[in-house]
């Protein structure tokens, strides 16, 4: 996938029509876009995120989530993106358009896709997607409305939102990849890894085959079984519908909460000014601490809820161990089924011969002696010829039918319960109390700074703010209930799907569909085997890519001796090991080391990706010393993707020496030319003239 061009019209500081041409050049894949702080570099990146994801841009980066909340929610935030001069001139809309070529979409063959998102003051948002210059039926049929169908096409077919963190790579903030430790953070990262590595698409394919087979088998169900299956299907649909409604309500409540929080903040500022005990800058600093505490508290509560869900498993620990033993026996049974049959066959042959020979025996054999020989023969045959076969009852039957990878997941889960649950839950409870105490102290400081005067204006402001804060608390309580409800509904759906699977797995296809069923069984088995092998290949390859990247970048040779990629269930974790096979905590790395880890991770993921996408890198050399920066320039950025767009601050994040090293790979270079406080434009310059033009434009030495 290559971005051919980006067009902005009246979007924030980019007044009127502005186009930047990123046409690919042969053997040159790097584009430089630079400008001084405040000239529109961050705005340009933000315009791309908005064009692709609209309101969901806040899921891409916490920066956007914070900005949107600070301005009172998305409905208030996005209208403010209309250029101020354009608005003063009576214009009412702005737009961003991205044109893409070389997109590989199995469902859609095309040369070019254009995405244009427009906001109009009276009509709201519009999203237009053209495929080779025309609206496309496949895109149009994805949802009921034009905007919704376009957003589904982008998220599910073109550029999934999970990978946007890597598509828009902020080299300074991406260190959060090394700090992710909550289950929610790990889950979100794991989804991104799965999407980028191509694991998700094969798992979805397996699910599709499973669903087809279940439908075929259900046609041959009895009346009672059909009623149960239909009831389960209806309940699943209702739960899905309920989740959709709740998610929509959550979005509306969050917008309302942001709007109220914005009003409350303004009232708070006024009360503090009247109280004359704290500056607005001090207040903003405290608010930032409050926001961080809020964010951390939500993470802790989310983790506690995750652990609350597995408490029943802790209580039933003994039963889980029994299940594990049963699954172990089943795997051994499957692996040694033929040998078990041989033991029985040989034992039966010997016993048959013994009965024949017994007729020639003149002595008396009691029933006890006969039984003894018969039982002992089976044991001795197994002992001397098939010693590796586990001792299982003759009537042993498999119950769970786990694969080896599923068994490993079960063992990992049991290990987690045995060794980490108690300490982790205790730690989370302590952290929860600690953060809540800090939050209470911060709130008290803010409250103490507010005006204590009792004149009518102050009293009215305080009463209004108290009312708003109570309303916010109600909304937060409602949100928590809705989120818990969604979590429970998702669990219920999984349980009902499991029951459906249990029913359909016992059914046999009718004679008419027998051949299809057998074909699907073979294909599902092949896909499961392929997925396990594919995961293992990607795991080994990604481990090698990340380790090579880290060893190339880091001064401390051998500091990271091994990289392990652990794929268990829904989680994909990346573990760094030292020479003594001890785990290196990524949170304990310096900021520079964390950025090197994130860069090596990005490089490894792009190399192993099943999705080809360009990479936009903001603050490319932040936190790097000279040697590290040179390594990045030589070995990473030219090789990281077919199209790499760098947004450096000249001299601070990209020196002339570093630029010269990149120059052979630079296709185009642009400077953001700031005409006045409300207007910036793009000035294209040849790579050879880039620094001269920069110095002339900004009067730099």
XYZ file of C-alpha atoms in Angstrom:
701
model
C 0.000 0.000 0.000
C 1.390 3.379 -1.033
C -0.047 6.813 -0.219
C 0.029 8.710 -3.501
C -1.163 12.108 -2.262
C -2.761 13.950 0.651
C -5.047 16.973 0.166
C -6.154 19.367 2.904
C -8.674 22.142 2.500
C -9.280 24.638 5.319
C -8.195 22.058 7.875
C -6.917 23.962 10.894
C -3.769 25.919 9.946
C -3.906 24.746 6.299
C -6.107 27.441 4.768
C -7.557 26.920 1.289
C -6.465 23.968 -0.835
C -3.124 22.253 -0.081
C -1.790 19.100 -1.730
C 1.310 17.076 -0.969
C 2.451 14.608 -3.645
C 4.046 11.410 -2.294
C 4.360 9.588 -5.602
C 6.842 6.759 -5.178
C 10.251 7.017 -6.837
C 12.299 4.058 -7.997
C 14.752 2.860 -5.313
C 13.835 5.827 -3.103
C 11.304 5.302 -0.334
C 11.891 8.082 2.234
C 9.996 11.379 2.379
C 10.944 14.237 4.687
C 8.291 16.699 5.913
C 9.650 19.280 8.326
C 8.803 22.613 9.872
C 9.283 24.542 13.070
C 7.147 23.881 16.146
C 3.659 25.327 15.741
C 3.784 25.412 11.928
C 1.458 22.420 11.431
C 3.479 19.186 11.607
C 1.301 17.612 14.318
C -1.835 18.993 12.632
C -0.844 17.299 9.369
C -0.490 13.919 11.095
C -3.758 14.452 12.958
C -5.522 15.200 9.654
C -4.587 11.728 8.360
C -5.893 10.006 11.485
C -9.154 11.989 11.296
C -9.599 11.249 7.575
C -9.225 7.509 8.153
C -11.012 7.030 11.477
C -13.225 10.044 12.205
C -14.625 9.926 15.724
C -12.672 6.735 16.422
C -9.410 8.679 16.144
C -9.384 8.761 19.949
C -8.767 4.989 19.899
C -5.532 5.534 17.948
C -3.728 7.774 20.433
C -4.402 9.015 23.968
C -3.315 12.469 22.769
C -6.467 12.724 20.645
C -8.612 11.276 23.433
C -7.298 13.968 25.807
C -7.751 16.795 23.282
C -11.300 15.709 22.528
C -12.186 15.435 26.226
C -10.592 18.809 27.007
C -12.731 20.531 24.369
C -15.986 19.036 25.582
C -16.323 15.934 23.380
C -16.044 15.111 19.689
C -19.157 17.102 18.562
C -17.491 20.279 19.917
C -13.915 19.298 19.115
C -14.104 18.626 15.390
C -15.971 21.817 14.292
C -13.032 23.761 15.765
C -10.835 22.292 13.006
C -12.263 24.754 10.483
C -9.508 27.260 9.670
C -10.158 30.519 11.560
C -9.634 32.787 8.547
C -11.814 30.573 6.359
C -14.527 30.732 9.017
C -14.207 34.525 9.184
C -14.561 34.604 5.388
C -17.894 32.770 5.701
C -16.716 29.293 4.661
C -18.410 26.452 6.491
C -16.548 23.238 5.639
C -13.139 21.590 5.652
C -11.882 18.289 4.258
C -8.957 15.873 4.073
C -8.417 13.474 1.180
C -5.972 10.548 0.997
C -5.297 8.751 -2.287
C -3.866 5.238 -2.054
C -2.317 2.952 -4.687
C -1.008 -0.631 -4.624
C -3.537 -1.721 -1.980
C -3.734 -5.520 -1.877
C -7.341 -6.432 -1.124
C -8.482 -9.989 -1.957
C -12.099 -8.807 -2.121
C -11.395 -5.861 -4.417
C -9.139 -5.494 -7.454
C -8.255 -1.868 -8.199
C -5.483 0.581 -9.038
C -6.453 3.462 -6.776
C -8.608 4.196 -3.729
C -9.423 7.715 -2.544
C -10.791 8.521 0.907
C -12.240 11.979 1.517
C -13.722 13.013 4.854
C -15.548 16.343 4.946
C -17.093 18.286 7.806
C -19.783 20.889 7.113
C -21.002 23.217 9.846
C -24.666 22.450 9.126
C -24.584 18.997 7.459
C -22.020 17.351 9.750
C -19.557 14.691 8.606
C -19.409 12.961 5.234
C -17.109 10.178 4.058
C -16.584 9.483 0.364
C -14.655 6.439 -0.834
C -13.987 6.078 -4.553
C -12.460 3.003 -6.132
C -10.760 3.875 -9.420
C -12.776 7.094 -9.442
C -16.216 5.563 -8.779
C -18.357 4.543 -5.821
C -18.069 0.796 -5.250
C -20.994 -1.545 -4.595
C -19.023 -3.779 -2.207
C -18.131 -0.761 -0.041
C -21.675 0.634 -0.203
C -23.275 -2.631 0.983
C -21.207 -2.901 4.178
C -23.671 -0.787 6.217
C -26.895 1.188 6.039
C -25.306 4.629 5.725
C -22.553 5.968 3.482
C -20.347 7.070 6.397
C -20.785 3.809 8.332
C -20.052 1.613 5.285
C -16.942 3.665 4.487
C -15.637 3.371 8.030
C -16.196 -0.405 8.066
C -14.312 -0.689 4.759
C -11.327 1.235 6.179
C -11.264 -0.564 9.553
C -11.881 -4.112 8.355
C -10.438 -4.211 4.847
C -7.955 -1.408 4.251
C -6.174 -0.338 7.430
C -7.488 -1.897 10.675
C -7.502 0.561 13.549
C -5.513 -1.918 15.676
C -2.404 -1.316 13.557
C -2.766 2.481 13.351
C -0.364 2.796 16.324
C 2.343 1.364 14.056
C 1.162 3.132 10.898
C 1.455 6.491 12.729
C 4.604 5.832 14.735
C 5.407 8.571 17.229
C 9.008 7.676 18.085
C 8.843 9.670 21.325
C 5.537 8.363 22.680
C 5.798 4.832 21.301
C 7.850 3.914 24.382
C 4.435 3.109 25.908
C 4.782 -0.201 24.028
C 7.514 -1.089 26.499
C 5.402 0.001 29.473
C 2.222 -1.975 28.688
C 1.491 -4.236 31.643
C -2.249 -4.244 32.325
C -4.377 -6.972 30.732
C -6.265 -4.350 28.712
C -3.028 -2.879 27.339
C -1.633 -6.354 26.603
C -4.908 -7.380 24.948
C -4.944 -4.313 22.690
C -1.315 -4.819 21.696
C -1.930 -8.526 21.092
C -4.797 -7.699 18.726
C -2.457 -5.383 16.802
C 0.288 -8.037 16.635
C -2.231 -10.675 15.491
C -3.572 -8.345 12.783
C -0.121 -7.311 11.527
C 1.342 -10.827 11.567
C -1.652 -12.228 9.674
C -2.752 -14.641 12.426
C -6.217 -13.089 12.733
C -7.263 -13.698 9.123
C -6.531 -17.440 9.356
C -8.378 -17.726 12.668
C -11.373 -15.986 11.067
C -11.177 -18.433 8.146
C -11.298 -21.366 10.568
C -14.313 -19.803 12.320
C -16.091 -19.499 8.955
C -15.481 -23.194 8.173
C -16.652 -24.143 11.681
C -19.861 -22.138 11.205
C -20.566 -23.740 7.806
C -20.095 -27.217 9.249
C -22.364 -26.434 12.192
C -25.083 -25.209 9.833
C -24.813 -28.376 7.718
C -24.993 -30.646 10.750
C -27.828 -28.728 12.366
C -30.027 -29.545 9.351
C -30.011 -33.162 10.508
C -30.857 -32.344 14.131
C -33.913 -33.734 15.888
C -36.871 -31.484 16.611
C -35.703 -30.880 20.206
C -32.121 -30.197 19.090
C -33.310 -27.749 16.413
C -35.409 -25.906 18.973
C -32.398 -25.642 21.304
C -30.109 -24.455 18.478
C -32.658 -21.912 17.224
C -33.199 -20.619 20.749
C -29.446 -20.299 21.321
C -29.014 -18.506 17.972
C -31.824 -16.076 18.803
C -30.328 -15.413 22.258
C -26.885 -14.764 20.722
C -28.403 -12.306 18.219
C -30.246 -10.500 21.006
C -27.069 -10.289 23.081
C -25.143 -8.945 20.058
C -27.869 -6.362 19.476
C -27.780 -5.394 23.156
C -23.993 -4.946 22.980
C -24.348 -2.685 19.910
C -27.015 -0.564 21.635
C -24.933 -0.327 24.813
C -21.805 0.640 22.843
C -23.746 3.411 21.122
C -25.090 4.580 24.501
C -21.545 4.511 25.922
C -20.358 6.762 23.079
C -23.171 9.229 23.721
C -22.575 9.196 27.489
C -18.840 9.777 27.009
C -19.577 12.752 24.768
C -21.977 14.099 27.395
C -19.418 13.502 30.139
C -16.704 15.341 28.142
C -19.110 18.235 27.577
C -19.925 18.461 31.289
C -16.261 18.061 32.271
C -15.352 20.937 29.951
C -17.984 23.191 31.555
C -16.903 22.116 35.045
C -13.256 22.930 34.232
C -14.151 26.417 33.078
C -16.170 27.033 36.246
C -13.294 25.647 38.298
C -10.810 28.020 36.647
C -13.091 30.960 37.432
C -13.502 29.938 41.069
C -9.734 29.552 41.460
C -9.085 32.948 39.892
C -11.541 34.456 42.378
C -9.884 32.516 45.194
C -6.508 33.955 44.079
C -4.489 31.054 45.583
C -3.380 29.181 42.459
C -2.401 30.159 38.897
C -4.137 28.640 35.875
C -0.780 27.012 34.945
C -0.589 25.411 38.390
C -4.154 24.233 37.986
C -3.381 22.645 34.590
C -0.371 20.879 36.095
C -2.525 19.438 38.887
C -5.222 18.494 36.399
C -2.628 16.565 34.375
C -1.727 14.626 37.532
C -5.453 14.052 38.148
C -5.943 12.779 34.562
C -2.990 10.390 34.915
C -4.377 9.091 38.209
C -7.826 8.687 36.599
C -6.272 6.730 33.739
C -4.231 4.527 36.087
C -7.278 3.933 38.298
C -9.304 2.751 35.287
C -6.518 0.353 34.312
C -6.336 -1.053 37.848
C -10.136 -1.437 38.092
C -10.154 -3.152 34.698
C -7.421 -5.567 35.818
C -9.249 -6.267 39.093
C -12.413 -7.047 37.101
C -10.399 -9.430 34.893
C -9.132 -11.198 38.000
C -12.606 -11.228 39.574
C -13.782 -13.218 36.566
C -11.287 -16.004 37.278
C -11.975 -16.252 41.034
C -14.445 -19.150 40.415
C -11.574 -21.010 38.728
C -9.358 -20.384 41.763
C -12.069 -21.850 44.001
C -12.383 -24.812 41.637
C -8.600 -25.271 41.395
C -8.777 -28.980 42.277
C -11.300 -29.656 39.525
C -9.138 -27.774 37.021
C -6.198 -30.037 37.912
C -8.435 -33.039 37.274
C -9.409 -31.571 33.904
C -5.711 -31.081 33.092
C -4.971 -34.701 33.984
C -7.898 -35.864 31.843
C -6.677 -33.787 28.894
C -3.152 -35.180 29.335
C -4.560 -38.706 29.289
C -6.628 -37.889 26.208
C -3.601 -36.608 24.316
C -1.639 -39.707 25.339
C -4.612 -41.855 24.372
C -4.803 -40.227 20.916
C -1.052 -40.454 20.418
C -0.903 -44.136 21.474
C -4.317 -45.332 20.309
C -2.899 -47.815 17.772
C -0.344 -49.169 20.260
C -3.120 -49.610 22.832
C -5.013 -51.680 20.297
C -1.873 -53.766 19.682
C -1.543 -54.468 23.434
C -5.157 -55.678 23.526
C -4.762 -57.733 20.347
C -1.527 -59.457 21.503
C -2.971 -60.058 24.982
C -6.141 -61.574 23.497
C -4.104 -63.853 21.167
C -1.964 -65.130 24.062
C -5.032 -65.685 26.240
C -6.801 -67.534 23.386
C -3.766 -69.790 22.952
C -3.571 -70.320 26.710
C -7.211 -71.434 26.826
C -6.461 -73.908 24.017
C -3.388 -75.270 25.862
C -5.318 -75.433 29.121
C -7.337 -78.387 27.769
C -4.165 -80.491 27.770
C -3.401 -79.603 31.424
C -4.275 -82.506 33.791
C -4.172 -80.504 37.000
C -6.833 -78.262 38.533
C -6.843 -74.500 37.791
C -9.094 -72.518 40.093
C -10.988 -69.449 38.889
C -8.662 -67.173 40.936
C -5.556 -68.638 39.233
C -7.134 -68.333 35.779
C -8.100 -64.688 36.379
C -4.609 -63.987 37.719
C -2.919 -65.259 34.549
C -5.341 -63.524 32.233
C -4.823 -60.107 33.942
C -1.069 -60.546 34.344
C -0.532 -61.395 30.691
C -1.933 -58.005 29.574
C 0.294 -56.167 32.070
C 3.430 -58.064 31.046
C 2.816 -57.587 27.313
C 2.478 -53.850 27.912
C 5.487 -53.751 30.243
C 7.899 -55.506 27.913
C 6.657 -54.390 24.495
C 4.721 -51.122 24.947
C 6.135 -49.590 28.137
C 5.573 -45.993 26.969
C 1.773 -46.347 26.820
C 0.017 -44.705 29.828
C -2.117 -46.885 32.089
C -5.684 -46.004 31.178
C -8.894 -47.919 31.886
C -10.044 -50.142 29.011
C -13.285 -48.169 28.825
C -11.457 -44.781 28.726
C -13.208 -42.229 26.482
C -12.052 -38.722 25.467
C -14.254 -35.884 26.760
C -12.553 -32.582 25.873
C -10.712 -33.242 22.602
C -8.071 -30.524 23.184
C -5.243 -29.875 20.750
C -1.663 -29.668 22.071
C -1.719 -25.837 21.831
C -5.065 -25.696 23.681
C -3.613 -27.981 26.357
C -0.630 -25.626 26.701
C -3.029 -22.694 27.132
C -4.881 -24.584 29.864
C -1.600 -25.388 31.650
C -0.495 -21.732 31.392
C -3.839 -20.654 32.886
C -3.514 -23.137 35.775
C 0.072 -22.014 36.414
C -1.135 -18.408 36.532
C -3.773 -19.379 39.113
C -1.277 -21.348 41.215
C 1.651 -18.974 41.310
C 0.607 -15.436 40.425
C -3.070 -14.933 41.221
C -2.801 -14.327 44.962
C 0.166 -11.930 44.802
C -1.130 -10.082 41.744
C -4.613 -9.621 43.216
C -3.091 -8.423 46.489
C -0.832 -5.988 44.580
C -3.734 -4.632 42.526
C -5.851 -4.075 45.642
C -2.962 -2.179 47.263
C -2.400 -0.086 44.108
C -6.126 0.643 43.900
C -6.183 1.999 47.466
C -2.957 3.973 46.940
C -4.104 5.638 43.688
C -7.516 6.437 45.160
C -5.827 8.135 48.124
C -3.593 10.196 45.814
C -6.620 11.117 43.693
C -8.525 12.251 46.803
C -5.589 14.432 47.891
C -5.370 16.068 44.442
C -9.118 16.752 44.452
C -8.786 18.292 47.916
C -5.973 20.606 46.743
C -8.122 21.847 43.870
C -11.128 22.280 46.145
C -9.034 24.217 48.694
C -7.838 26.591 45.937
C -11.365 27.581 44.924
C -12.876 30.850 46.062
C -14.481 30.732 49.490
C -16.332 34.033 49.078
C -20.066 33.867 49.346
C -21.179 36.528 46.882
C -24.022 35.602 44.525
C -21.814 34.929 41.463
C -19.402 32.658 43.332
C -22.263 30.812 45.020
C -24.027 30.286 41.703
C -20.816 29.031 40.029
C -20.088 26.647 42.875
C -23.638 25.285 42.937
C -23.611 24.829 39.162
C -20.252 23.063 39.317
C -21.384 20.797 42.182
C -24.465 19.898 40.152
C -22.303 19.093 37.111
C -19.899 16.959 39.171
C -22.836 14.960 40.573
C -24.125 14.465 37.035
C -20.655 13.285 35.938
C -20.571 10.761 38.798
C -23.972 9.433 37.687
C -22.727 9.095 34.105
C -19.563 7.299 35.282
C -21.655 4.881 37.353
C -23.926 4.302 34.345
C -20.889 3.752 32.098
C -19.429 1.232 34.534
C -22.709 -0.693 34.585
C -22.909 -0.674 30.784
C -19.298 -1.854 30.429
C -19.864 -4.624 32.966
C -23.053 -5.532 31.095
C -21.152 -5.744 27.801
C -18.507 -7.936 29.464
C -21.199 -10.252 30.848
C -23.022 -10.349 27.488
C -19.791 -11.308 25.713
C -19.268 -14.082 28.262
C -22.851 -15.266 27.767
C -22.323 -15.294 23.996
C -19.182 -17.427 24.371
C -21.044 -19.828 26.689
C -23.976 -20.141 24.278
C -21.627 -20.662 21.338
C -19.890 -23.392 23.337
C -23.226 -25.096 24.043
C -24.102 -24.834 20.328
C -20.762 -26.409 19.454
C -21.344 -29.241 21.921
C -24.741 -29.965 20.357
C -23.556 -29.747 16.729
C -20.363 -31.744 17.404
C -22.537 -34.721 18.444
C -24.695 -34.421 15.333
C -23.950 -36.246 12.122
C -24.596 -34.747 8.725
C -27.375 -36.246 6.618
C -26.505 -38.577 3.736
C -27.024 -35.684 1.327
C -24.424 -33.554 3.151
C -22.094 -36.332 4.327
C -19.481 -35.636 1.670
C -19.495 -31.882 2.424
C -19.188 -32.578 6.149
C -16.230 -34.910 5.664
C -14.550 -32.357 3.396
C -15.074 -29.593 5.997
C -13.722 -31.821 8.789
C -10.541 -32.411 6.798
C -10.181 -28.721 5.924
C -10.790 -27.554 9.521
C -8.147 -29.992 10.736
C -5.731 -28.711 8.069
C -6.428 -25.064 8.992
C -5.892 -25.783 12.717
C -2.600 -27.488 11.947
C -1.597 -24.669 9.618
C -2.462 -21.984 12.206
C -0.325 -23.725 14.850
C 2.573 -24.084 12.413
C 2.110 -20.508 11.145
C 2.148 -19.128 14.702
C 5.325 -21.071 15.437
C 7.020 -19.812 12.254
C 6.027 -16.197 12.967
C 7.082 -16.579 16.601
C 10.583 -17.835 15.706
C 11.016 -15.329 12.883
C 9.802 -12.334 14.943
C 12.081 -13.345 17.829
C 15.039 -13.318 15.429
C 14.036 -9.987 13.821
C 13.614 -8.157 17.154
C 16.829 -9.583 18.637
C 18.831 -8.670 15.519
C 17.371 -5.166 15.639
C 18.212 -4.695 19.319
C 21.742 -6.027 18.912
C 22.285 -3.664 15.969
C 21.016 -0.653 17.917
C 22.257 -1.044 21.451
C 25.630 0.020 22.875
C 25.491 -2.652 25.575
C 26.275 -5.703 23.476
C 24.824 -8.868 24.961
C 22.626 -6.923 27.407
C 19.619 -8.549 25.724
C 20.679 -12.100 24.932
C 17.373 -13.570 23.806
C 13.886 -12.490 22.728
C 10.940 -14.788 23.331
C 7.536 -14.347 21.707
C 4.890 -16.110 23.781
C 1.578 -16.777 22.009
C -0.954 -18.062 24.540
C -4.689 -17.712 23.960
C -5.578 -14.131 23.062
C -2.249 -12.772 24.326
C 0.978 -12.304 22.380
C 3.733 -11.253 24.776
C 7.300 -10.281 23.893
C 9.817 -11.191 26.601
C 13.409 -9.945 26.778
C 16.004 -12.237 28.410
C 19.549 -11.612 29.679
C 22.543 -13.976 29.492
C 21.443 -15.750 32.657
C 17.989 -16.419 31.154
C 16.482 -13.890 33.523
C 13.575 -11.752 32.342
C 14.419 -8.095 31.644
C 11.511 -5.899 32.712
C 10.796 -3.509 29.832
C 9.409 -0.933 32.269
C 12.873 -0.824 33.868
C 14.655 0.150 30.646
C 15.728 3.756 30.171
C 13.556 5.898 27.871
C 16.210 5.633 25.163
C 16.363 1.836 25.515
C 12.572 1.647 25.476
C 12.528 3.648 22.230
C 15.136 1.311 20.734
C 12.988 -1.661 21.764
C 9.888 -0.063 20.195
C 11.832 0.718 16.999
C 13.193 -2.849 16.768
C 9.675 -4.152 17.414
C 8.216 -1.962 14.659
C 10.940 -3.087 12.253
C 10.331 -6.755 13.096
C 6.546 -6.454 12.802
C 6.695 -4.692 9.422
C 9.152 -7.299 8.129
C 6.900 -10.151 9.270
C 3.652 -8.382 8.365
C 1.014 -9.881 6.105
C -0.179 -6.301 5.475
C 1.900 -3.855 3.443
C 1.523 -0.337 4.793
C 3.484 2.934 4.790
C 4.955 4.189 8.061
C 4.706 7.798 9.286
C 7.366 8.486 11.953
C 7.069 11.597 14.102
C 10.047 12.782 16.207
C 12.250 10.147 14.503
C 15.472 10.692 16.449
C 14.117 11.650 19.881
C 15.934 10.069 22.855
C 18.782 8.756 20.641
C 22.411 9.743 21.051
C 24.591 10.240 17.951
C 25.671 6.600 17.563
C 22.156 5.242 18.003
C 20.772 7.847 15.582
C 23.305 6.832 12.930
C 22.409 3.140 13.392
C 18.726 3.980 12.968
C 19.447 5.944 9.782
C 21.731 3.284 8.285
C 19.890 0.092 9.159
C 16.264 0.851 10.014
C 14.444 3.736 8.388
C 15.525 2.982 4.782
C 14.507 -0.646 5.227
C 11.436 -0.444 7.434
C 8.766 -0.117 4.702
C 8.273 0.581 1.002
C 7.202 4.098 1.987
C 8.596 5.899 5.041
C 7.525 9.475 5.855
C 9.672 11.197 8.495
C 8.596 14.308 10.449
C 11.779 15.619 12.091
C 12.630 18.927 13.674
C 15.660 19.955 11.621
C 18.963 20.079 13.555
C 17.291 18.804 16.732
C 15.924 15.480 15.427
C 17.731 15.370 12.081
C 21.154 16.934 11.592
C 22.722 17.772 8.224
C 25.137 14.863 8.670
C 22.260 12.453 9.299
C 20.312 13.903 6.365
C 23.291 13.284 4.064
C 23.328 9.603 5.073
C 19.624 9.331 4.218
C 19.828 11.400 1.034
C 20.389 8.510 -1.448
C 17.044 7.041 -0.275
C 15.082 10.320 -0.105
C 12.431 10.554 -2.831
C 11.065 13.986 -1.902
C 11.469 16.648 0.763
C 8.973 19.251 1.950
C 9.122 22.214 4.292
C 6.035 23.566 6.026
C 6.006 27.240 5.150
C 4.120 29.335 7.693
C 2.637 32.396 5.933
C 0.855 33.781 9.008
C -0.632 32.425 12.282
C -3.635 31.026 10.353
C -1.975 29.746 7.196
C 0.717 27.184 6.401
C 1.534 25.613 3.034
C 3.812 22.846 1.765
C 6.972 23.885 -0.026
C 8.605 21.081 -2.033
C 12.369 21.189 -2.375
C 14.907 18.806 -3.844
C 16.826 16.738 -1.278
C 20.049 18.417 -2.401
C 18.609 21.894 -1.684
C 16.716 20.976 1.479
C 19.041 22.515 4.089
C 19.784 25.589 1.980
C 16.054 26.193 1.511
C 15.446 25.575 5.219
C 18.117 28.103 6.233
C 16.815 30.714 3.790
C 13.196 30.181 4.779
C 13.772 30.293 8.537
C 16.862 32.535 8.562
C 18.726 29.728 10.268
C 22.504 29.606 10.557
